[in-house]
Amino acid sequence: MADITVAVTEDQLAQVRAVRREVFVEEQNVPEELEYDALDATSLHVLALGEDGVALGTGRLIHGSHAFGITGIEGRVLLGRLAVRKPARGTGLGVGLVRAIEQAGREHGARELELHAQVQALGFYERLGYTAEGPVYDDAGIPHRTMTRVL
């Protein structure tokens, strides 16, 4: 099983970027200039490493005033950029990453979590207790839907 930790060193943050590049830019054709944004600097990033030290997955938590500016709801944080490399898909790693981000949200005083799920991943998040709200919308050419969960 992978070790999930908060990425704080430059090496760990480089691994976060590499996983996101592989999954979003290379696999899903998200333009690189859309994948990385100013929120990366103030977000909490989690990183999953395999026993061999290879990065397998990542996700980020946007909290504080940055999350409030996006969600518009005080006490709501934003889970984003959840990415699992192909070799680790179907192993439960995605669930572990979501739960680690939820815990980090609780530690930052969040009462609710919001995410912007790709439509093809709605079932995954529903199984974790998230509820879809609002219409489907386009984000970087991929259909998405907002989902929330009370922590």
PDB file of C-alpha atoms in Angstrom:
ATOM      1  CA  MET A   1       0.000   0.000   0.000  1.00  0.00           C
ATOM      2  CA  ALA A   2       1.097   3.562  -0.594  1.00  0.00           C
ATOM      3  CA  ASP A   3       2.268   6.007   2.020  1.00  0.00           C
ATOM      4  CA  ILE A   4       0.210   9.218   1.840  1.00  0.00           C
ATOM      5  CA  THR A   5       1.828  12.351   3.200  1.00  0.00           C
ATOM      6  CA  VAL A   6       1.596  16.116   2.902  1.00  0.00           C
ATOM      7  CA  ALA A   7       4.059  17.302   0.267  1.00  0.00           C
ATOM      8  CA  VAL A   8       6.291  20.023   1.702  1.00  0.00           C
ATOM      9  CA  THR A   9       9.762  19.636   0.191  1.00  0.00           C
ATOM     10  CA  GLU A  10      10.695  20.829  -3.294  1.00  0.00           C
ATOM     11  CA  ASP A  11      11.276  17.198  -4.313  1.00  0.00           C
ATOM     12  CA  GLN A  12       7.826  16.164  -3.097  1.00  0.00           C
ATOM     13  CA  LEU A  13       6.168  19.122  -4.847  1.00  0.00           C
ATOM     14  CA  ALA A  14       8.037  18.236  -8.053  1.00  0.00           C
ATOM     15  CA  GLN A  15       6.594  14.704  -7.749  1.00  0.00           C
ATOM     16  CA  VAL A  16       3.099  16.208  -7.310  1.00  0.00           C
ATOM     17  CA  ARG A  17       3.556  18.226 -10.509  1.00  0.00           C
ATOM     18  CA  ALA A  18       4.895  15.182 -12.370  1.00  0.00           C
ATOM     19  CA  VAL A  19       1.863  13.047 -11.461  1.00  0.00           C
ATOM     20  CA  ARG A  20      -0.516  15.818 -12.494  1.00  0.00           C
ATOM     21  CA  ARG A  21       1.364  16.333 -15.755  1.00  0.00           C
ATOM     22  CA  GLU A  22       1.175  12.622 -16.581  1.00  0.00           C
ATOM     23  CA  VAL A  23      -2.517  12.237 -15.724  1.00  0.00           C
ATOM     24  CA  PHE A  24      -4.032  15.538 -16.787  1.00  0.00           C
ATOM     25  CA  VAL A  25      -1.731  16.997 -19.459  1.00  0.00           C
ATOM     26  CA  GLU A  26      -0.507  13.826 -21.166  1.00  0.00           C
ATOM     27  CA  GLU A  27      -3.465  11.430 -20.708  1.00  0.00           C
ATOM     28  CA  GLN A  28      -6.392  13.850 -20.719  1.00  0.00           C
ATOM     29  CA  ASN A  29      -4.934  16.583 -22.946  1.00  0.00           C
ATOM     30  CA  VAL A  30      -5.538  19.399 -20.454  1.00  0.00           C
ATOM     31  CA  PRO A  31      -3.476  22.395 -21.615  1.00  0.00           C
ATOM     32  CA  GLU A  32      -0.456  22.740 -19.346  1.00  0.00           C
ATOM     33  CA  GLU A  33      -1.168  26.435 -18.752  1.00  0.00           C
ATOM     34  CA  LEU A  34      -4.566  25.460 -17.267  1.00  0.00           C
ATOM     35  CA  GLU A  35      -3.250  22.626 -15.121  1.00  0.00           C
ATOM     36  CA  TYR A  36      -0.956  24.697 -12.918  1.00  0.00           C
ATOM     37  CA  ASP A  37      -2.333  27.854 -11.299  1.00  0.00           C
ATOM     38  CA  ALA A  38      -1.613  30.422  -8.597  1.00  0.00           C
ATOM     39  CA  LEU A  39      -3.573  28.333  -6.078  1.00  0.00           C
ATOM     40  CA  ASP A  40      -0.835  25.702  -6.114  1.00  0.00           C
ATOM     41  CA  ALA A  41       1.385  27.976  -4.016  1.00  0.00           C
ATOM     42  CA  THR A  42      -1.146  28.268  -1.178  1.00  0.00           C
ATOM     43  CA  SER A  43      -2.761  24.828  -1.334  1.00  0.00           C
ATOM     44  CA  LEU A  44      -2.004  21.799   0.787  1.00  0.00           C
ATOM     45  CA  HIS A  45      -0.836  18.965  -1.478  1.00  0.00           C
ATOM     46  CA  VAL A  46      -0.968  15.284  -0.569  1.00  0.00           C
ATOM     47  CA  LEU A  47       1.337  12.787  -2.225  1.00  0.00           C
ATOM     48  CA  ALA A  48       1.089   9.001  -2.335  1.00  0.00           C
ATOM     49  CA  LEU A  49       4.358   7.105  -2.657  1.00  0.00           C
ATOM     50  CA  GLY A  50       4.734   3.405  -3.339  1.00  0.00           C
ATOM     51  CA  GLU A  51       7.084   1.180  -1.359  1.00  0.00           C
ATOM     52  CA  ASP A  52       9.788   1.932  -3.930  1.00  0.00           C
ATOM     53  CA  GLY A  53       9.395   5.680  -3.384  1.00  0.00           C
ATOM     54  CA  VAL A  54       7.711   6.246  -6.754  1.00  0.00           C
ATOM     55  CA  ALA A  55       4.898   8.794  -6.777  1.00  0.00           C
ATOM     56  CA  LEU A  56       1.537   7.123  -7.453  1.00  0.00           C
ATOM     57  CA  GLY A  57      -1.041   9.833  -6.816  1.00  0.00           C
ATOM     58  CA  THR A  58      -1.786  13.294  -5.537  1.00  0.00           C
ATOM     59  CA  GLY A  59      -4.506  15.787  -4.704  1.00  0.00           C
ATOM     60  CA  ARG A  60      -4.776  19.248  -3.235  1.00  0.00           C
ATOM     61  CA  LEU A  61      -6.811  21.097  -0.633  1.00  0.00           C
ATOM     62  CA  ILE A  62      -7.677  24.745  -1.181  1.00  0.00           C
ATOM     63  CA  HIS A  63      -8.597  26.267   2.168  1.00  0.00           C
ATOM     64  CA  GLY A  64      -9.015  29.604   3.908  1.00  0.00           C
ATOM     65  CA  SER A  65      -9.891  32.744   1.969  1.00  0.00           C
ATOM     66  CA  HIS A  66      -8.862  31.101  -1.302  1.00  0.00           C
ATOM     67  CA  ALA A  67     -11.531  28.413  -0.914  1.00  0.00           C
ATOM     68  CA  PHE A  68     -14.095  30.959   0.216  1.00  0.00           C
ATOM     69  CA  GLY A  69     -13.417  32.951  -2.945  1.00  0.00           C
ATOM     70  CA  ILE A  70     -14.146  29.882  -5.068  1.00  0.00           C
ATOM     71  CA  THR A  71     -16.931  28.145  -3.179  1.00  0.00           C
ATOM     72  CA  GLY A  72     -18.580  31.266  -1.805  1.00  0.00           C
ATOM     73  CA  ILE A  73     -19.496  29.369   1.370  1.00  0.00           C
ATOM     74  CA  GLU A  74     -17.647  29.941   4.621  1.00  0.00           C
ATOM     75  CA  GLY A  75     -16.439  26.705   6.207  1.00  0.00           C
ATOM     76  CA  ARG A  76     -16.274  24.949   2.833  1.00  0.00           C
ATOM     77  CA  VAL A  77     -12.905  23.851   1.433  1.00  0.00           C
ATOM     78  CA  LEU A  78     -12.112  22.608  -2.045  1.00  0.00           C
ATOM     79  CA  LEU A  79     -10.620  19.254  -3.007  1.00  0.00           C
ATOM     80  CA  GLY A  80      -8.937  19.404  -6.383  1.00  0.00           C
ATOM     81  CA  ARG A  81      -6.453  17.937  -8.813  1.00  0.00           C
ATOM     82  CA  LEU A  82      -6.977  14.369  -7.609  1.00  0.00           C
ATOM     83  CA  ALA A  83      -4.792  12.233  -9.847  1.00  0.00           C
ATOM     84  CA  VAL A  84      -3.779   8.572  -9.678  1.00  0.00           C
ATOM     85  CA  ARG A  85      -1.243   7.121 -12.107  1.00  0.00           C
ATOM     86  CA  LYS A  86      -2.422   4.166 -14.228  1.00  0.00           C
ATOM     87  CA  PRO A  87      -0.439   1.485 -12.333  1.00  0.00           C
ATOM     88  CA  ALA A  88      -2.186   2.409  -9.063  1.00  0.00           C
ATOM     89  CA  ARG A  89      -5.750   2.722 -10.347  1.00  0.00           C
ATOM     90  CA  GLY A  90      -8.239   0.276  -8.877  1.00  0.00           C
ATOM     91  CA  THR A  91      -6.146  -0.286  -5.751  1.00  0.00           C
ATOM     92  CA  GLY A  92      -8.064   1.989  -3.382  1.00  0.00           C
ATOM     93  CA  LEU A  93      -5.418   4.691  -3.568  1.00  0.00           C
ATOM     94  CA  GLY A  94      -7.928   7.290  -4.792  1.00  0.00           C
ATOM     95  CA  VAL A  95     -10.094   6.623  -1.739  1.00  0.00           C
ATOM     96  CA  GLY A  96      -7.064   7.018   0.519  1.00  0.00           C
ATOM     97  CA  LEU A  97      -6.150  10.332  -1.098  1.00  0.00           C
ATOM     98  CA  VAL A  98      -9.705  11.685  -0.742  1.00  0.00           C
ATOM     99  CA  ARG A  99      -9.859  10.646   2.918  1.00  0.00           C
ATOM    100  CA  ALA A 100      -6.456  12.271   3.603  1.00  0.00           C
ATOM    101  CA  ILE A 101      -7.635  15.531   2.012  1.00  0.00           C
ATOM    102  CA  GLU A 102     -10.884  15.390   3.999  1.00  0.00           C
ATOM    103  CA  GLN A 103      -8.887  14.976   7.218  1.00  0.00           C
ATOM    104  CA  ALA A 104      -6.684  17.919   6.302  1.00  0.00           C
ATOM    105  CA  GLY A 105      -9.852  19.927   5.675  1.00  0.00           C
ATOM    106  CA  ARG A 106     -11.158  19.070   9.135  1.00  0.00           C
ATOM    107  CA  GLU A 107      -7.823  20.151  10.606  1.00  0.00           C
ATOM    108  CA  HIS A 108      -8.273  23.506   8.845  1.00  0.00           C
ATOM    109  CA  GLY A 109     -11.731  23.957  10.390  1.00  0.00           C
ATOM    110  CA  ALA A 110     -13.794  22.927   7.383  1.00  0.00           C
ATOM    111  CA  ARG A 111     -17.356  21.752   7.842  1.00  0.00           C
ATOM    112  CA  GLU A 112     -17.963  20.919   4.200  1.00  0.00           C
ATOM    113  CA  LEU A 113     -15.919  19.885   1.185  1.00  0.00           C
ATOM    114  CA  GLU A 114     -16.546  20.795  -2.446  1.00  0.00           C
ATOM    115  CA  LEU A 115     -14.991  19.249  -5.530  1.00  0.00           C
ATOM    116  CA  HIS A 116     -15.384  19.637  -9.271  1.00  0.00           C
ATOM    117  CA  ALA A 117     -15.628  16.079 -10.552  1.00  0.00           C
ATOM    118  CA  GLN A 118     -15.175  14.874 -14.082  1.00  0.00           C
ATOM    119  CA  VAL A 119     -18.530  13.366 -15.053  1.00  0.00           C
ATOM    120  CA  GLN A 120     -16.901   9.971 -15.631  1.00  0.00           C
ATOM    121  CA  ALA A 121     -15.813   9.985 -11.936  1.00  0.00           C
ATOM    122  CA  LEU A 122     -19.192  10.876 -10.389  1.00  0.00           C
ATOM    123  CA  GLY A 123     -19.840   7.294  -9.242  1.00  0.00           C
ATOM    124  CA  PHE A 124     -16.467   7.145  -7.463  1.00  0.00           C
ATOM    125  CA  TYR A 125     -17.256  10.264  -5.442  1.00  0.00           C
ATOM    126  CA  GLU A 126     -20.867   9.243  -4.798  1.00  0.00           C
ATOM    127  CA  ARG A 127     -19.584   6.023  -3.189  1.00  0.00           C
ATOM    128  CA  LEU A 128     -17.513   8.232  -0.859  1.00  0.00           C
ATOM    129  CA  GLY A 129     -20.560  10.215   0.263  1.00  0.00           C
ATOM    130  CA  TYR A 130     -20.494  13.159  -2.142  1.00  0.00           C
ATOM    131  CA  THR A 131     -23.648  14.594  -3.703  1.00  0.00           C
ATOM    132  CA  ALA A 132     -23.761  16.200  -7.139  1.00  0.00           C
ATOM    133  CA  GLU A 133     -25.330  19.627  -7.402  1.00  0.00           C
ATOM    134  CA  GLY A 134     -26.001  21.932 -10.321  1.00  0.00           C
ATOM    135  CA  PRO A 135     -25.601  21.331 -14.033  1.00  0.00           C
ATOM    136  CA  VAL A 136     -22.778  19.728 -15.994  1.00  0.00           C
ATOM    137  CA  TYR A 137     -20.222  22.297 -17.192  1.00  0.00           C
ATOM    138  CA  ASP A 138     -17.058  22.305 -19.285  1.00  0.00           C
ATOM    139  CA  ASP A 139     -13.644  22.626 -17.647  1.00  0.00           C
ATOM    140  CA  ALA A 140     -10.623  22.350 -19.959  1.00  0.00           C
ATOM    141  CA  GLY A 141     -12.758  20.509 -22.519  1.00  0.00           C
ATOM    142  CA  ILE A 142     -13.908  17.869 -20.012  1.00  0.00           C
ATOM    143  CA  PRO A 143     -17.487  17.674 -18.635  1.00  0.00           C
ATOM    144  CA  HIS A 144     -17.573  18.325 -14.869  1.00  0.00           C
ATOM    145  CA  ARG A 145     -20.103  18.620 -12.102  1.00  0.00           C
ATOM    146  CA  THR A 146     -19.822  20.205  -8.656  1.00  0.00           C
ATOM    147  CA  MET A 147     -20.132  17.806  -5.719  1.00  0.00           C
ATOM    148  CA  THR A 148     -20.202  18.393  -1.960  1.00  0.00           C
ATOM    149  CA  ARG A 149     -19.960  16.414   1.266  1.00  0.00           C
ATOM    150  CA  VAL A 150     -20.545  17.489   4.850  1.00  0.00           C
ATOM    151  CA  LEU A 151     -17.521  16.586   6.941  1.00  0.00           C
TER     152      LEU A 151
END
